[in-house]
Short mmCIF file of C-alpha atoms in Angstrom, two decimals:
data_model
loop_
_atom_site.label_atom_id
_atom_site.label_comp_id
_atom_site.label_asym_id
_atom_site.label_seq_id
_atom_site.Cartn_x
_atom_site.Cartn_y
_atom_site.Cartn_z
CA MET Z 1 -0.80 0.88 -16.76
CA THR Z 2 -2.76 3.07 -19.15
CA ALA Z 3 -3.79 6.58 -18.17
CA ASP Z 4 -7.37 5.38 -17.67
CA GLU Z 5 -6.23 2.52 -15.45
CA LYS Z 6 -4.11 4.88 -13.38
CA LEU Z 7 -7.03 7.25 -12.92
CA ARG Z 8 -9.37 4.42 -11.88
CA VAL Z 9 -6.89 3.22 -9.25
CA ALA Z 10 -6.25 6.78 -8.03
CA ARG Z 11 -9.99 7.32 -7.53
CA GLN Z 12 -10.13 4.28 -5.27
CA LEU Z 13 -7.05 5.41 -3.34
CA ALA Z 14 -8.72 8.79 -2.79
CA ARG Z 15 -11.83 7.01 -1.50
CA LEU Z 16 -9.58 5.21 1.00
CA ASN Z 17 -8.26 8.60 2.20
CA VAL Z 18 -4.69 7.68 1.32
CA ASP Z 19 -2.40 10.43 2.58
CA VAL Z 20 -0.22 10.66 -0.54
CA ILE Z 21 -0.90 9.25 -4.01
CA GLU Z 22 2.34 8.87 -5.95
CA ALA Z 23 0.71 9.04 -9.35
CA GLY Z 24 3.67 8.34 -11.64
CA PHE Z 25 6.94 9.39 -13.22
CA PRO Z 26 6.02 12.32 -15.52
CA ALA Z 27 9.37 12.54 -17.34
CA ALA Z 28 9.14 8.91 -18.45
CA SER Z 29 6.81 9.66 -21.35
CA THR Z 30 4.16 12.07 -22.59
CA GLY Z 31 1.48 9.54 -21.67
CA GLU Z 32 2.81 9.21 -18.14
CA HIS Z 33 2.91 13.01 -17.75
CA ASP Z 34 -0.66 13.32 -18.99
CA ALA Z 35 -1.88 10.57 -16.66
CA VAL Z 36 -0.38 12.30 -13.62
CA TYR Z 37 -1.85 15.62 -14.80
CA ALA Z 38 -5.29 14.02 -15.10
CA ILE Z 39 -5.06 12.60 -11.57
CA ALA Z 40 -3.92 15.95 -10.18
CA SER Z 41 -6.75 17.72 -12.01
CA GLU Z 42 -9.52 15.40 -10.84
CA LEU Z 43 -8.35 14.38 -7.37
CA GLY Z 44 -6.14 17.25 -6.21
CA ALA Z 45 -8.69 19.06 -4.06
CA ALA Z 46 -7.51 21.03 -1.04
CA ASP Z 47 -9.05 18.47 1.34
CA GLY Z 48 -7.90 15.44 -0.65
CA SER Z 49 -4.76 13.35 -0.92
CA VAL Z 50 -1.41 14.91 -1.69
CA ILE Z 51 -0.64 14.21 -5.36
CA CYS Z 52 2.99 13.25 -5.86
CA GLY Z 53 5.17 12.80 -8.92
CA LEU Z 54 8.53 11.05 -9.15
CA ALA Z 55 11.63 12.71 -10.66
CA ARG Z 56 15.28 11.86 -11.00
CA ALA Z 57 17.71 14.42 -9.61
CA LEU Z 58 17.63 16.31 -12.90
CA GLU Z 59 16.16 19.76 -13.54
CA SER Z 60 14.33 18.50 -16.65
CA ASP Z 61 12.67 15.69 -14.67
CA ILE Z 62 11.69 18.09 -11.89
CA ASP Z 63 10.25 20.56 -14.41
CA SER Z 64 8.14 17.80 -15.97
CA CYS Z 65 6.97 16.64 -12.55
CA ALA Z 66 6.04 20.16 -11.46
CA SER Z 67 4.02 20.63 -14.64
CA ALA Z 68 2.16 17.35 -14.18
CA ILE Z 69 1.14 17.91 -10.55
CA GLN Z 70 0.43 21.63 -10.96
CA PRO Z 71 -3.40 21.34 -10.89
CA ALA Z 72 -3.38 19.75 -7.42
CA MET Z 73 -3.90 21.98 -4.41
CA ARG Z 74 -1.65 19.70 -2.32
CA ARG Z 75 1.28 18.50 -4.37
CA ARG Z 76 4.65 16.87 -3.80
CA ILE Z 77 7.80 16.34 -5.85
CA HIS Z 78 9.68 13.15 -5.02
CA THR Z 79 13.24 13.33 -6.35
CA PHE Z 80 15.85 10.60 -6.07
CA ILE Z 81 19.43 9.62 -6.80
CA ALA Z 82 21.35 6.44 -5.99
CA THR Z 83 23.82 6.36 -3.11
CA SER Z 84 25.25 2.82 -3.26
CA ASP Z 85 28.77 2.43 -4.62
CA VAL Z 86 27.61 -0.22 -7.10
CA HIS Z 87 25.10 2.23 -8.60
CA LEU Z 88 27.60 5.09 -8.57
CA GLU Z 89 30.21 3.03 -10.42
CA HIS Z 90 28.12 1.10 -12.91
CA LYS Z 91 24.96 3.16 -13.50
CA LEU Z 92 25.59 6.80 -12.71
CA ARG Z 93 29.37 6.87 -13.21
CA LEU Z 94 29.60 9.61 -10.60
CA THR Z 95 31.74 10.14 -7.53
CA ARG Z 96 30.29 10.38 -4.05
CA ALA Z 97 30.99 14.12 -4.04
CA GLN Z 98 29.09 14.54 -7.31
CA VAL Z 99 26.11 12.60 -5.98
CA LEU Z 100 26.07 14.67 -2.81
CA ARG Z 101 26.01 17.90 -4.84
CA ALA Z 102 23.36 16.53 -7.22
CA ALA Z 103 21.07 15.52 -4.36
CA GLU Z 104 21.34 18.89 -2.67
CA HIS Z 105 20.79 20.80 -5.91
CA ALA Z 106 17.80 18.65 -6.90
CA VAL Z 107 16.05 19.22 -3.59
CA ARG Z 108 16.70 22.97 -3.67
CA TYR Z 109 15.47 23.13 -7.26
CA ALA Z 110 12.37 21.07 -6.42
CA THR Z 111 11.50 23.37 -3.51
CA SER Z 112 11.30 26.24 -6.00
CA HIS Z 113 8.41 24.35 -7.64
CA ALA Z 114 6.64 22.77 -4.65
CA ARG Z 115 6.62 23.39 -0.93
CA ASP Z 116 6.45 19.63 -0.25
CA VAL Z 117 9.56 17.77 -1.44
CA GLU Z 118 10.58 14.19 -0.76
CA PHE Z 119 14.09 12.84 -1.30
CA SER Z 120 15.00 9.20 -1.86
CA ALA Z 121 18.46 7.68 -1.64
CA GLU Z 122 18.02 4.93 -4.22
CA ASP Z 123 19.57 1.60 -3.16
CA ALA Z 124 19.98 2.87 0.40
CA GLY Z 125 19.92 -0.73 1.59
CA ARG Z 126 23.28 -1.42 -0.07
CA SER Z 127 24.81 2.00 0.61
CA ASP Z 128 27.62 2.86 3.00
CA PRO Z 129 25.60 4.08 6.02
CA VAL Z 130 28.03 6.93 6.71
CA PHE Z 131 27.74 8.29 3.17
CA LEU Z 132 23.99 7.67 3.13
CA CYS Z 133 23.54 9.80 6.23
CA GLU Z 134 25.74 12.52 4.75
CA VAL Z 135 23.46 12.68 1.70
CA VAL Z 136 20.16 12.64 3.61
CA VAL Z 137 21.36 15.39 5.96
CA ALA Z 138 22.28 17.50 2.92
CA ALA Z 139 18.82 16.85 1.46
CA ALA Z 140 17.15 17.84 4.73
CA GLU Z 141 19.23 21.02 4.90
CA ALA Z 142 18.18 21.80 1.32
CA GLY Z 143 14.50 21.61 2.30
CA ALA Z 144 13.31 18.02 1.90
CA ALA Z 145 10.34 17.37 4.20
CA THR Z 146 10.43 13.59 3.73
CA ILE Z 147 13.52 11.39 3.60
CA ASN Z 148 12.92 7.99 2.03
CA VAL Z 149 15.07 4.91 2.69
CA PRO Z 150 14.57 2.42 -0.16
CA ASP Z 151 15.54 -1.24 -0.08
CA THR Z 152 15.58 -0.96 -3.86
CA VAL Z 153 16.67 -4.50 -4.70
CA GLY Z 154 14.80 -6.29 -1.89
CA TYR Z 155 18.16 -7.16 -0.33
CA ASN Z 156 17.72 -6.40 3.37
CA THR Z 157 16.42 -8.46 6.27
CA PRO Z 158 14.17 -6.76 8.85
CA SER Z 159 16.95 -6.42 11.42
CA GLU Z 160 19.27 -4.84 8.85
CA TYR Z 161 16.63 -2.52 7.48
CA GLY Z 162 15.38 -1.47 10.91
CA ALA Z 163 18.92 -0.61 11.97
CA LEU Z 164 19.45 1.45 8.82
CA VAL Z 165 16.22 3.40 9.31
CA ALA Z 166 17.12 4.03 12.94
CA ARG Z 167 20.47 5.42 11.82
CA VAL Z 168 18.81 7.74 9.30
CA CYS Z 169 16.26 8.88 11.89
CA GLU Z 170 19.10 9.77 14.24
CA ALA Z 171 20.94 11.65 11.50
CA VAL Z 172 17.95 13.87 10.68
CA ARG Z 173 16.75 14.28 14.26
CA PRO Z 174 17.83 17.96 14.34
CA PHE Z 175 15.39 18.66 11.48
CA GLU Z 176 12.01 18.68 13.19
CA HIS Z 177 10.17 19.11 9.88
CA VAL Z 178 11.51 15.85 8.42
CA THR Z 179 9.55 12.60 8.21
CA VAL Z 180 11.51 9.40 7.52
CA SER Z 181 9.86 6.97 5.10
CA THR Z 182 10.21 3.30 4.16
CA HIS Z 183 10.20 1.93 0.60
CA CYS Z 184 10.63 -1.85 0.45
CA HIS Z 185 10.70 -4.34 -2.41
CA ASN Z 186 9.57 -7.93 -2.04
CA ASP Z 187 12.32 -9.90 -3.82
CA LEU Z 188 12.96 -12.02 -0.71
CA GLY Z 189 9.33 -11.89 0.48
CA MET Z 190 10.08 -9.44 3.28
CA ALA Z 191 8.77 -6.11 2.03
CA VAL Z 192 6.02 -5.85 4.65
CA ALA Z 193 8.28 -7.15 7.44
CA ASN Z 194 10.98 -4.65 6.49
CA ALA Z 195 8.46 -1.79 6.34
CA LEU Z 196 7.17 -2.67 9.81
CA ALA Z 197 10.75 -2.89 11.10
CA GLY Z 198 11.29 0.59 9.69
CA VAL Z 199 8.22 1.90 11.51
CA GLN Z 200 9.45 0.35 14.76
CA ALA Z 201 12.77 2.12 14.16
CA GLY Z 202 11.13 5.54 13.80
CA ALA Z 203 9.80 5.87 10.24
CA ARG Z 204 6.47 7.74 10.05
CA GLN Z 205 5.62 7.11 6.39
CA VAL Z 206 5.28 3.77 4.60
CA GLU Z 207 5.37 3.64 0.81
CA CYS Z 208 3.18 0.72 -0.18
CA THR Z 209 0.87 -0.50 -2.95
CA ILE Z 210 -2.48 -2.23 -3.26
CA ASN Z 211 -1.89 -6.00 -3.18
CA GLY Z 212 1.85 -5.36 -3.33
CA LEU Z 213 1.79 -4.38 -7.02
CA GLY Z 214 5.15 -3.06 -8.16
CA GLU Z 215 8.19 -3.73 -10.28
CA ARG Z 216 9.93 -7.12 -10.13
CA ALA Z 217 8.51 -8.95 -7.08
CA GLY Z 218 6.42 -5.98 -5.97
CA ASN Z 219 6.45 -3.54 -3.06
CA ALA Z 220 5.12 -3.69 0.47
CA ALA Z 221 1.42 -4.58 0.37
#
């Protein structure tokens, strides 16, 4: 989407009183950064939606995100790192211990830029649940206010996804400030069903898009 297209959509989301507008991935390009900055500048009033930017668990990404959302009165940094063994081995080439440290550091670093920080365990749906819970607890301890559970490759069925969200909710139960979130892709046509299963299991935020727009087969509508 162009910056103008993003701004037009964001205006409509604000009219709908959407709680959080995740406006983009500022580190991806200068144009993406500028589009998020424009949305934060125009729509980031104190009584408006939270304006959120996405960032990998890298200081440079988080710096770019913080800069882009800075004009908004209510702003959020959403940082993420993968937790599935397939991603660790083939994409990140990191050990579990390295990912755990990176997640914790990213959240702590993000909280130095924004009071509202969300953490996502990318590919949570294919992650070892024990390790996943270890990572999300570390993120909560580091200050994440929202813990997101993505079915990144649209792999889960509703019963599987609901059970995973329930497990994460139980893991972060001691952290009263934490909201658990769903993030579902529609590769098998079950993004909405999985999101609803997550809500039934205790999630209190649903990441969704208008008409299910999103990469590959889309996200929850």
